Short mmCIF file of C-alpha atoms and ligand atoms in Angstrom, two decimals:
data_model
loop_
_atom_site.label_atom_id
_atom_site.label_comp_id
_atom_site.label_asym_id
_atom_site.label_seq_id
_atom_site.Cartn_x
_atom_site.Cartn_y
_atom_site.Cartn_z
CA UNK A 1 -28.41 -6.73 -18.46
CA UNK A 2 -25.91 -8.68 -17.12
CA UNK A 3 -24.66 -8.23 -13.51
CA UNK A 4 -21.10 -6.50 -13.10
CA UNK A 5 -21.05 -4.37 -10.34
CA UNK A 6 -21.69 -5.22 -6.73
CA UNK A 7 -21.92 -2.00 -4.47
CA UNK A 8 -22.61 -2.37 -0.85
CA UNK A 9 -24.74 1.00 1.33
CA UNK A 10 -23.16 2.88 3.83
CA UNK A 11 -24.37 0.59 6.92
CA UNK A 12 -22.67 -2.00 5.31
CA UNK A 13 -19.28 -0.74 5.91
CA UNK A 14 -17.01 -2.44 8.56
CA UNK A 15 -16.98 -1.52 11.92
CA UNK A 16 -14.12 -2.85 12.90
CA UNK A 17 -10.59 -3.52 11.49
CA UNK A 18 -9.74 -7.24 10.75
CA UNK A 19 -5.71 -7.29 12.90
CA UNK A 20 -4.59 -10.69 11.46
CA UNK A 21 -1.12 -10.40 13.75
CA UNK A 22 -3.85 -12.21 16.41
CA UNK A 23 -4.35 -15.31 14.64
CA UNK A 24 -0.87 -15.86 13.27
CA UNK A 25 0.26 -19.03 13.47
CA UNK A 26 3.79 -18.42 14.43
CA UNK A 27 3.94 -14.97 15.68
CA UNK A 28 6.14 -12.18 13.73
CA UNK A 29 9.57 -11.32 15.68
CA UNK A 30 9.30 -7.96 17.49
CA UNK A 31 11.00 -4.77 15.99
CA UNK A 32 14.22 -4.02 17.78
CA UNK A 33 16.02 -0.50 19.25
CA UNK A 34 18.48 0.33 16.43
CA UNK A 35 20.97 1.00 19.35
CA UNK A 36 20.49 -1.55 21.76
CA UNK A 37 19.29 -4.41 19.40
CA UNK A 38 16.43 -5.14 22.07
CA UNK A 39 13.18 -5.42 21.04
CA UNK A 40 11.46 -1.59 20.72
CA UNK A 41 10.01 -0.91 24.05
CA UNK A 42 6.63 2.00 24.00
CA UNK A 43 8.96 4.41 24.88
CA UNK A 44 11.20 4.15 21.98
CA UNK A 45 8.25 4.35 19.55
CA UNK A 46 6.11 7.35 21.23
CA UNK A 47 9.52 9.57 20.04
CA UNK A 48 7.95 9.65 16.41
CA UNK A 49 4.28 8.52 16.88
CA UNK A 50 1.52 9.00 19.54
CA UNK A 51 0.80 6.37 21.85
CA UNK A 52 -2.36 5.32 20.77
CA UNK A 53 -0.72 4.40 17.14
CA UNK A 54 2.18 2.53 18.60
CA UNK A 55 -0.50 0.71 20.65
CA UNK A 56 -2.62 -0.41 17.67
CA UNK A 57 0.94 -1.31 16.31
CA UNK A 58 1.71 -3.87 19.06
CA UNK A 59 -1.83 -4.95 19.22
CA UNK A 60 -2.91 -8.67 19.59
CA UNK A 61 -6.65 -7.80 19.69
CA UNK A 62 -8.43 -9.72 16.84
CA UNK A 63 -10.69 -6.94 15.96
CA UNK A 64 -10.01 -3.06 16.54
CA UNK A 65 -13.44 -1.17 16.54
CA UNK A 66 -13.04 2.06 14.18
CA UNK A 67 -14.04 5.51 14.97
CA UNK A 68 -17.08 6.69 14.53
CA UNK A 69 -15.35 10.40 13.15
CA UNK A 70 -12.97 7.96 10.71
CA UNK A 71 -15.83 5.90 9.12
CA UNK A 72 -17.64 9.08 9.06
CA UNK A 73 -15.21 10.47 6.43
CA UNK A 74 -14.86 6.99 5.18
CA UNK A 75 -18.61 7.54 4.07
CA UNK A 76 -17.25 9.90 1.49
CA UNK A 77 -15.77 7.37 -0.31
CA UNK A 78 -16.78 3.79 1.47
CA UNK A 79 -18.34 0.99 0.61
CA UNK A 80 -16.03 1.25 -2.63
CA UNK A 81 -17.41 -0.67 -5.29
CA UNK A 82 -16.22 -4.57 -6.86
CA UNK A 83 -16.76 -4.97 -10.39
CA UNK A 84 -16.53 -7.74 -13.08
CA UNK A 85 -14.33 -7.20 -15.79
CA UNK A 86 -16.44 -9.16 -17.98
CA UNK A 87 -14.73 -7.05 -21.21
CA UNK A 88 -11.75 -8.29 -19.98
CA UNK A 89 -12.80 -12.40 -19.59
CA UNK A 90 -13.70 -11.76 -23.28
CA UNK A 91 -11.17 -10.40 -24.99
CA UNK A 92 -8.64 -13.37 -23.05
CA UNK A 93 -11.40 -15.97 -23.86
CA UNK A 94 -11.16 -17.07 -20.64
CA UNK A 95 -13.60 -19.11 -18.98
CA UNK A 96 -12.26 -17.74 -15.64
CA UNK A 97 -14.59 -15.09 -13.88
CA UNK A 98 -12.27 -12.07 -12.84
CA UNK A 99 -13.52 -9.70 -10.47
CA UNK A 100 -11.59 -6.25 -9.10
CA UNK A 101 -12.09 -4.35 -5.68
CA UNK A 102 -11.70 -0.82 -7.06
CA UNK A 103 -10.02 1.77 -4.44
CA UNK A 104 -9.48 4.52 -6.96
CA UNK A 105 -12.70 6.20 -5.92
CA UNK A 106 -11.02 7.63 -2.67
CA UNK A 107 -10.17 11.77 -3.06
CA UNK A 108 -6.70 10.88 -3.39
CA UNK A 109 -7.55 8.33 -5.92
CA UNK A 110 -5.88 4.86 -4.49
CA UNK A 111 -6.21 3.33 -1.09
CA UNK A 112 -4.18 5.42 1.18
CA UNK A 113 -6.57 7.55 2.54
CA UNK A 114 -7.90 4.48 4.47
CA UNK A 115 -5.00 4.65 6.75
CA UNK A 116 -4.36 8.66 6.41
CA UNK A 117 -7.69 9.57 7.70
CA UNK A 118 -7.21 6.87 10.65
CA UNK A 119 -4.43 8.22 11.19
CA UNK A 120 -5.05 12.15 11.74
CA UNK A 121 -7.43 11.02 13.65
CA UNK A 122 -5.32 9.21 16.48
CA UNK A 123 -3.05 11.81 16.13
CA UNK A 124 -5.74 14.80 16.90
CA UNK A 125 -6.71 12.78 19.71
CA UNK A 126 -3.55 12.89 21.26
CA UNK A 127 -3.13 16.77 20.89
CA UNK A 128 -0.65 16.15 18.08
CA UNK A 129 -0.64 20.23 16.06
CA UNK A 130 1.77 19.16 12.80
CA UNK A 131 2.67 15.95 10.94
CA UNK A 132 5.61 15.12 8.90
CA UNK A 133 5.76 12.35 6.43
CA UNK A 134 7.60 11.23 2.82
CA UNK A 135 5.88 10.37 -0.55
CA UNK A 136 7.20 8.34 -3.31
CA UNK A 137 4.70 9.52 -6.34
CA UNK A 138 2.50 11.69 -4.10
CA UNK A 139 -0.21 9.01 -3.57
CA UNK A 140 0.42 9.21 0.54
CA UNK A 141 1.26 12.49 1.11
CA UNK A 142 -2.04 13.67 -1.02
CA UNK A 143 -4.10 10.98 1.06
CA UNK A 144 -1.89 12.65 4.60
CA UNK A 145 -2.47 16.22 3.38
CA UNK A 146 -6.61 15.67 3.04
CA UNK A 147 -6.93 13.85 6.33
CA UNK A 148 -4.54 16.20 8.46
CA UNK A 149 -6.43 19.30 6.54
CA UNK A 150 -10.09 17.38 7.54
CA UNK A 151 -8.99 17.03 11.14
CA UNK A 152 -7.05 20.92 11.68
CA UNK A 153 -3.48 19.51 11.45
CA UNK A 154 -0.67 20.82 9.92
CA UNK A 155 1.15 18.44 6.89
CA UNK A 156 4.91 18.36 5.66
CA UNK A 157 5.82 16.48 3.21
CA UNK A 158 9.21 15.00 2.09
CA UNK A 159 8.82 13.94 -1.83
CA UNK A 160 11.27 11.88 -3.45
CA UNK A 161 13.20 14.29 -5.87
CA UNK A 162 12.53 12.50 -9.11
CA UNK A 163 8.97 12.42 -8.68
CA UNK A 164 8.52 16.02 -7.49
CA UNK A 165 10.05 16.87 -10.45
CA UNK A 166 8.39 14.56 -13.00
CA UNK A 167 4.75 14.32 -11.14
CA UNK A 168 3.89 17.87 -10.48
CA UNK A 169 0.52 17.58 -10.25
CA UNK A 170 0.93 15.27 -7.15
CA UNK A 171 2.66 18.03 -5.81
CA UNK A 172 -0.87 20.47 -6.39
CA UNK A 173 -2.81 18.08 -5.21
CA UNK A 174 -0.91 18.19 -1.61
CA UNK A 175 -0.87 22.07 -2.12
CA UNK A 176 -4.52 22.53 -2.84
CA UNK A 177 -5.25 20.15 0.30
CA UNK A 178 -2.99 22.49 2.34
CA UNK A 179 -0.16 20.06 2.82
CA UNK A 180 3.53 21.64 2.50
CA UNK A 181 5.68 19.82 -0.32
CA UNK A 182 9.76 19.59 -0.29
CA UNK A 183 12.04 17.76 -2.80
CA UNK A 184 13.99 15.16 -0.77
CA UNK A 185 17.45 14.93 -0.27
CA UNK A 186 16.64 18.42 1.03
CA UNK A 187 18.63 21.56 2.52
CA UNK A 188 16.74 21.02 5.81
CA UNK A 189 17.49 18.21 7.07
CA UNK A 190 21.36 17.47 8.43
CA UNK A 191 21.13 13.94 6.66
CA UNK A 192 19.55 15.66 3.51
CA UNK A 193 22.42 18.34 3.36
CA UNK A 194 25.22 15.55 3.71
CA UNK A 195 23.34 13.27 1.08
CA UNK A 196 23.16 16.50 -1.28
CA UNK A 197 26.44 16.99 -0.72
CA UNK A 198 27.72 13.49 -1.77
CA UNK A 199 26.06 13.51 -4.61
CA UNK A 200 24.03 17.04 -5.66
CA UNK A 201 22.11 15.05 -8.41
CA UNK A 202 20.86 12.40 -6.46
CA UNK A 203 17.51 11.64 -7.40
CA UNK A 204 16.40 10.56 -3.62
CA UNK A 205 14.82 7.80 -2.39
CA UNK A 206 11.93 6.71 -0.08
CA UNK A 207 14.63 5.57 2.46
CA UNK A 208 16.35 8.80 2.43
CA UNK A 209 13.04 10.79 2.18
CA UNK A 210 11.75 7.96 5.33
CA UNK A 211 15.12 9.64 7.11
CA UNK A 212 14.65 13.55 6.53
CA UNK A 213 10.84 13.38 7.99
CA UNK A 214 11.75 11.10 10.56
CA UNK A 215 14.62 14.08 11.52
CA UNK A 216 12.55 16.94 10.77
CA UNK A 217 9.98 14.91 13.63
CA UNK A 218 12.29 14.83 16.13
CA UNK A 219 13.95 18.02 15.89
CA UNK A 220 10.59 19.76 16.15
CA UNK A 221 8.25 20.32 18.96
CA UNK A 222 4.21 19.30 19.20
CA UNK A 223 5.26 17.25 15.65
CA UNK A 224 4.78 13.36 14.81
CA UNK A 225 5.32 11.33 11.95
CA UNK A 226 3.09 9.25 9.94
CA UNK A 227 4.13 6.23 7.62
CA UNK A 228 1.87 5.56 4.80
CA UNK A 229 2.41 1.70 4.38
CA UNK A 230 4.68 -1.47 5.89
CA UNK A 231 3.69 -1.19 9.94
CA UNK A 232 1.19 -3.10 11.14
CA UNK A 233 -1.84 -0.42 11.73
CA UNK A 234 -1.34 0.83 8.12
CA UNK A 235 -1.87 -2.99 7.14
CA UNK A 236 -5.20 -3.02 9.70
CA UNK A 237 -5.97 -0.11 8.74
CA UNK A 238 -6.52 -1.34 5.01
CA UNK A 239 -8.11 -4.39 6.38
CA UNK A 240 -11.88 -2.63 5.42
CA UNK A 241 -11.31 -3.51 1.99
CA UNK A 242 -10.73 -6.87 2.16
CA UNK A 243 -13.56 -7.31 4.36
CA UNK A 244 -16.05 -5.20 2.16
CA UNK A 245 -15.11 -7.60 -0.60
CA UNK A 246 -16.01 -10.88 1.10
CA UNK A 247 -19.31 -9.30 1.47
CA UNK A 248 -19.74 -8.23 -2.19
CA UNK A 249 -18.15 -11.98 -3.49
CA UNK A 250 -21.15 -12.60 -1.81
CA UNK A 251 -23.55 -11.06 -3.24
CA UNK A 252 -22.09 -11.75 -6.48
CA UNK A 253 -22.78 -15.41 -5.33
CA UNK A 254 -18.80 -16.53 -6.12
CA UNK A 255 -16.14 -17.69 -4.06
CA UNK A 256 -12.65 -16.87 -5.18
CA UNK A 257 -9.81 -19.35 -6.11
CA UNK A 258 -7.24 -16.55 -6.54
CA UNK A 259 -6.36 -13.22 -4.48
CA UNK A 260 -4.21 -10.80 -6.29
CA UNK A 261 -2.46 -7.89 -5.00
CA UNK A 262 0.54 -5.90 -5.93
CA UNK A 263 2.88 -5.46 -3.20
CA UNK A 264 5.56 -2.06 -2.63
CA UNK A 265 5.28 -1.56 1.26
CA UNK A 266 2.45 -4.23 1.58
CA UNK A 267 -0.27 -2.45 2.85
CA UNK A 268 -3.03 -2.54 -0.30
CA UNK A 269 -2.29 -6.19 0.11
CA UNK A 270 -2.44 -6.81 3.79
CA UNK A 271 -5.62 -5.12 3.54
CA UNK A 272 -7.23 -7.03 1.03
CA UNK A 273 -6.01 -10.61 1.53
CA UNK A 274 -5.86 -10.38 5.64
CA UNK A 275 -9.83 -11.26 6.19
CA UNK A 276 -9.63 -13.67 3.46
CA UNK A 277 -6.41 -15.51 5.35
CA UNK A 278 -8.70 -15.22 8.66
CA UNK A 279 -10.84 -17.52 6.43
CA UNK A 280 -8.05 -19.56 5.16
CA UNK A 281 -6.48 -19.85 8.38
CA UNK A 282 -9.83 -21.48 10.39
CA UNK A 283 -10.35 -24.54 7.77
CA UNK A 284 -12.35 -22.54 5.04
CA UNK A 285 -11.06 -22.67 1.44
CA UNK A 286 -7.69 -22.78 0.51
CA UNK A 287 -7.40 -19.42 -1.36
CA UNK A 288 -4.37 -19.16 -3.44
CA UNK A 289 -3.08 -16.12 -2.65
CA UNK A 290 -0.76 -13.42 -4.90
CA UNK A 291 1.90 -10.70 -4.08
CA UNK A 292 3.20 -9.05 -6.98
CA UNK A 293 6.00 -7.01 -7.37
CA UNK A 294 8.28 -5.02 -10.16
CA UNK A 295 11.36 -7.48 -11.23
CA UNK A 296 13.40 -4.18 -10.72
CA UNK A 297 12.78 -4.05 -7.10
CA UNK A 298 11.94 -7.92 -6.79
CA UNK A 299 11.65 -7.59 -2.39
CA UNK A 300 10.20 -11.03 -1.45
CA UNK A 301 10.85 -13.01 -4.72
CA UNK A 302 15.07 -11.73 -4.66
CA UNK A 303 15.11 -10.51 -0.86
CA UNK A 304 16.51 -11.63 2.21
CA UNK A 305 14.48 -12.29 5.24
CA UNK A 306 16.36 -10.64 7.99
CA UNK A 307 16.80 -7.59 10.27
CA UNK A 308 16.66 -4.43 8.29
CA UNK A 309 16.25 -0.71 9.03
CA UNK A 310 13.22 0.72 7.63
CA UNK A 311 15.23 4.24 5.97
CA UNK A 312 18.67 4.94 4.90
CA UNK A 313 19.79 6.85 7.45
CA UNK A 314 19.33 3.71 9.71
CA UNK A 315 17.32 5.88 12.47
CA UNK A 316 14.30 3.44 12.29
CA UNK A 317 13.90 0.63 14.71
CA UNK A 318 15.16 -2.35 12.75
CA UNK A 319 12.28 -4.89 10.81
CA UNK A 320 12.05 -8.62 10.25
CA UNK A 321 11.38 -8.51 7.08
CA UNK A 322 12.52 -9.49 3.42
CA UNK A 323 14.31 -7.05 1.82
CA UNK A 324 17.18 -5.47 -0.45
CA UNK A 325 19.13 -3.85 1.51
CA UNK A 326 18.44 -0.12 3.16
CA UNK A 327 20.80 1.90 0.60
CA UNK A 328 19.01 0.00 -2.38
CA UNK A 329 17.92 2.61 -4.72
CA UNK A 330 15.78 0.68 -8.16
CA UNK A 331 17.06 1.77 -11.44
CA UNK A 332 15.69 5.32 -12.71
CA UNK A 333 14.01 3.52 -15.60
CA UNK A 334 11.75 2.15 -13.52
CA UNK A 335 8.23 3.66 -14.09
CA UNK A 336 6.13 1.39 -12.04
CA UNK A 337 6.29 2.60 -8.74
CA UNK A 338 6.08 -0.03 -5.79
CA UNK A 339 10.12 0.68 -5.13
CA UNK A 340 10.69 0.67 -1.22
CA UNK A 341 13.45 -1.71 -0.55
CA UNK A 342 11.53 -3.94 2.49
CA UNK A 343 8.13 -5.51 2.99
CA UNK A 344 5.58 -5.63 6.00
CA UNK A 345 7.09 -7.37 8.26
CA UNK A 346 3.80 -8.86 8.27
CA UNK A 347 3.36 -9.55 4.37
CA UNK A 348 7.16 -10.92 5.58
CA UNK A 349 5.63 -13.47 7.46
CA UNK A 350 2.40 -14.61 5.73
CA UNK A 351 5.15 -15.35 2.78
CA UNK A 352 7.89 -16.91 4.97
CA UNK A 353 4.61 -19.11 6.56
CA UNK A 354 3.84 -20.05 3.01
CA UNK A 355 0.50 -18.51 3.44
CA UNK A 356 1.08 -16.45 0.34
CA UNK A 357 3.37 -16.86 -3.13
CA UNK A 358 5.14 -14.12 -4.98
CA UNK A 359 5.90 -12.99 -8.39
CA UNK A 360 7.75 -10.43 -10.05
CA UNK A 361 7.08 -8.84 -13.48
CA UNK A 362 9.18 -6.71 -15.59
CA UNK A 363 7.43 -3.12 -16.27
CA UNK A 364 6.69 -3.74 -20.29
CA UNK A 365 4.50 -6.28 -19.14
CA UNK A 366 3.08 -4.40 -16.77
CA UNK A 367 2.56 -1.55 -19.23
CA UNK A 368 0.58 -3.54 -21.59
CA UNK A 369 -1.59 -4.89 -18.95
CA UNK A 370 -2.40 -1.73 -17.73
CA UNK A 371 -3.36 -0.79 -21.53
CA UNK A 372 -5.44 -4.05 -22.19
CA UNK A 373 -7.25 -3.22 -18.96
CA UNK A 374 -8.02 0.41 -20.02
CA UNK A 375 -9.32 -0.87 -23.69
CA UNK A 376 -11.50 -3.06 -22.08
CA UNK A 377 -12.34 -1.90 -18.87
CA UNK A 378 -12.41 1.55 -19.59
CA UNK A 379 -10.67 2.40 -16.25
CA UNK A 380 -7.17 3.65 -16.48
CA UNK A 381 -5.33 1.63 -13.74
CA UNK A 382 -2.11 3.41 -11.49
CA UNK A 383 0.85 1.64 -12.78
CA UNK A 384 1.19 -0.78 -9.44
CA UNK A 385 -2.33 -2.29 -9.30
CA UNK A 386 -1.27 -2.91 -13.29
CA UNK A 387 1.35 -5.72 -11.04
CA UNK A 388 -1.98 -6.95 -9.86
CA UNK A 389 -3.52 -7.01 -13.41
CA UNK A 390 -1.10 -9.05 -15.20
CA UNK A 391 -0.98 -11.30 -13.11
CA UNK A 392 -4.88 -11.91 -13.10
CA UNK A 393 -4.36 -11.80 -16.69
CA UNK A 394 -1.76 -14.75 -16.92
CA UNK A 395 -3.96 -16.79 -14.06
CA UNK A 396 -7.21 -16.12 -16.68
CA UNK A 397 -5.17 -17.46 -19.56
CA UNK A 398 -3.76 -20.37 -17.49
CA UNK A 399 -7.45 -21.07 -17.08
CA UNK A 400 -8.15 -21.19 -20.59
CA UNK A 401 -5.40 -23.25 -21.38
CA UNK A 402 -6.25 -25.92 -18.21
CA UNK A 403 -10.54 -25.26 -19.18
CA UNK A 404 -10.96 -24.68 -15.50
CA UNK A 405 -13.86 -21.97 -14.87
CA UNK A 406 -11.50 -20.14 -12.04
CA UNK A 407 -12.64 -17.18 -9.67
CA UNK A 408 -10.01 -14.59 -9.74
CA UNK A 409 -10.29 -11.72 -7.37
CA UNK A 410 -7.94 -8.71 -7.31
CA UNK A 411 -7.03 -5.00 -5.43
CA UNK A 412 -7.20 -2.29 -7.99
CA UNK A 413 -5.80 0.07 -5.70
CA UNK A 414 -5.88 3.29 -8.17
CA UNK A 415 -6.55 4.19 -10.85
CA UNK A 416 -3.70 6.38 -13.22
CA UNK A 417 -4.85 9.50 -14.26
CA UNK A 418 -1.97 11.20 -12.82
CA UNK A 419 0.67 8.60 -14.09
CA UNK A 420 0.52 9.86 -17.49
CA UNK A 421 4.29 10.58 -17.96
CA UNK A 422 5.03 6.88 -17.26
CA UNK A 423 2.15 6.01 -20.04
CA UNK A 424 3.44 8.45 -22.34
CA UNK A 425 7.23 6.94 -22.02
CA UNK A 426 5.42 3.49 -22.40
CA UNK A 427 3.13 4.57 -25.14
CA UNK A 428 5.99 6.70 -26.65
CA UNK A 429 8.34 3.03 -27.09
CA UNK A 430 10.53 4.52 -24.32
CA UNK A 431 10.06 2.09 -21.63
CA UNK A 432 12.39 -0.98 -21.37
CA UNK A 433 12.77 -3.49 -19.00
CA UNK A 434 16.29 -3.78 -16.97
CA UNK A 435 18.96 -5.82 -17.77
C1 PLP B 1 1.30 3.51 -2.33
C2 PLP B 1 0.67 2.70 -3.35
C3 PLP B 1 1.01 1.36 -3.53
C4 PLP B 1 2.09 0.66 -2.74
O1 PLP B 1 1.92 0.61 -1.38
P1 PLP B 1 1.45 -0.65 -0.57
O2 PLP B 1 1.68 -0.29 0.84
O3 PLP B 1 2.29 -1.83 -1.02
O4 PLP B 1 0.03 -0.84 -0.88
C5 PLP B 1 0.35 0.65 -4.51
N1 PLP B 1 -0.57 1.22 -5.27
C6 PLP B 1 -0.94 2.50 -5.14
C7 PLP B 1 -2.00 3.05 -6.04
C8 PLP B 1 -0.33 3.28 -4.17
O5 PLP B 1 -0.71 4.55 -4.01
#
């Protein structure tokens, strides 16, 4: 039997998260007051989140110990497992080896809950009684709604209209853990009512979702917001999976040459390419390193690296980062997900440092990655680690065609099980790519 899957046990899970802001070579610029256009003091920040988050935000420590309680509940999930997609190699006929971290075996089924459960945690700890967050498909307000419900918080949710109407089973899943679900733009917000009132069929946005929690958070007592991606503890927070993988490369007695992940807010990536960069960064190998991202919402490859606000509403501190624009909204053909209009200010700066590339694909491509994968793997990927895929793919056939024996490692964030009205237009010769 040939070896393809390398597990780790339950001791073997990190105990700390990797913060890679600490050995940066050139430091990221600070975040600044949208008013004052200073850089965000504590104060500023502690208005939506509790102190101990915004601290682990502005953190320079190298390593942040984690929670017992957290990797408790981690345990239910953690180690996750890294596989070889040796099915995969063959039908390419690639003499590249191509491995895949696989996150989909979290509750929520991606990688979210790695940063959800952290942080409900910080938030009990600091007395916090109710949370308030957005979701694009559902994937981070079902990972918020578990880890609020495990730690006796309250959840409220802001989903992006078109998916609340098109994913409804997202929308059960946040139920069943307890979470409360609204279609954003919404009646409850001010900033929802005036963008419903512009345009009554607007399908919403993250940005404007980002705006109506962000309102609902001030406006109401003993509540804080939680952001499921782009700051820098969601990014550390994710940092245990690129760490577990080192350890399982390891044991599967291969060093990567490649490091794929797709990239929407950055975080799955952060997480998984931050403790290889540590690497990178103090002489080791020079791992070439892969953010991928839908040509229909192409941040760092079409971007501009500047100060942006973080939502439409232009209530969030503004970011150094690349982006589109705040008001960009991706074309409602898109079916691929990864569609908020920045990046990480720290993904920002491991591209601008050259640290990392970028590529975009178009979402037919990404489509018929995702169904290779399935045919061969058997696992039915989320259609944004499918950004991830092809682009393994094209490095494995780049391989054959160079008769290089290459390592290729990627983040299969989740798998796609509840995607199945983006495979069905794709399947159902629905799907095309934009203009
Ligand atoms: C949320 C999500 C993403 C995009 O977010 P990042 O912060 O860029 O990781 C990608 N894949 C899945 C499965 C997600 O749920």
């Amino acid at each position: 039997m040939s070896d393809i899957r390398y597990s780790l046990s339950q001791n073997e899970m990190p105990e700390a998260w990797y913060n890679l802001p600490a050995d940066l070579p050139e430091p990221m610029a600070p975040p600044l007051h949208p008013g004052t256009r200073e850089p965000v003091k504590l104060e500023d920040m502690t208005a939506i989140f509790p102190e101990n988050i915004v601290m682990q935000e502005m953190s320079s420590e190298r390593y942040i110990p984690i929670p017992e309680e957290v990797r408790d509940i981690y345990a239910l999930w953690r180690p996750t497992p890294l596989l070889r997609a040796v099915r995969l190699e063959k039908a390419l006929q690639t003499p590249a080896k191509i491995f895949y971290k696989y996150e989909g075996v979290s509750p929520a089924g991606s990688h979210k809950p790695n940063s959800a459960v952290a942080q409900a945690y910080y938030n009990r700890e600091a007395g916090i009684k109710r949370l308030v967050t957005e979701t694009g498909a559902g994937q981070w307000g079902s990972a918020l709604s578990m880890a609020c419900k495990l730690f006796g918080i309250e959840c409220v949710v802001y989903m992006v209209k078109v998916s609340f109407t098109q994913k409804p089973y997202r929308k059960l899943v946040m139920q069943t853990w307890g979470g409360t679900v609204y279609a954003s733009p919404s009646e409850l917000t001010e900033f929802g009512r005036k963008v419903l009132a512009d345009d009554p069929d607007c399908p919403g946005s993250l940005g404007i979702a980002i705006s109506e929690a962000i309102e609902d958070t001030v406006k109401t007592p003993g509540t804080k917001y939680a952001l499921g991606s782009v700051l820098n503890h969601v990014c550390l927070h994710q940092t245990v999976i690129g760490q577990e993988s080192i350890k399982q490369m390891e044991k599967a007695g291969c060093d990567p040459d490649i490091i794929i992940g797709c990239v929407g807010g950055g975080s799955n990536f952060a997480g998984m390419v931050s403790p290889w960069l540590e690497r990178k960064l103090k002489g080791g190998k020079q791992y070439r390193v892969i953010a991928v991202e839908p040509s229909s919402c192409p941040t760092l490859t079409k971007g501009e690296l500047r100060y942006d606000f973080g939502d439409t509403a232009m209530m969030t501190p503004l970011m150094m980062m690349y982006t589109l624009g705040h008001d960009f909204i991706p074309p409602s053909i898109h079916a691929g997900g990864l569609r908020y209009h920045g990046m990480a200010s720290l993904v920002s700066q491991m591209y601008k440092l050259g640290m990392v590339e970028a590529r975009s694909y178009g979402q037919l491509k990404i489509f018929e990655s995702a169904v290779q994968f399935a045919r061969t793997e058997g696992l039915i990927p989320a259609p944004e680690p499918s950004h991830a895929i092809a682009a393994a793919i094209d490095e494995a056939v780049a391989a054959r065609e160079e008769g290089k024996e290459k390592v290729i490692l990627f983040n299969l964030c989740g798998h796609g099980l509840l995607d199945m009205t983006a495979y069905d237009a794709f399947l159902g010769g629905k799907l095309t790519d934009e203009a």
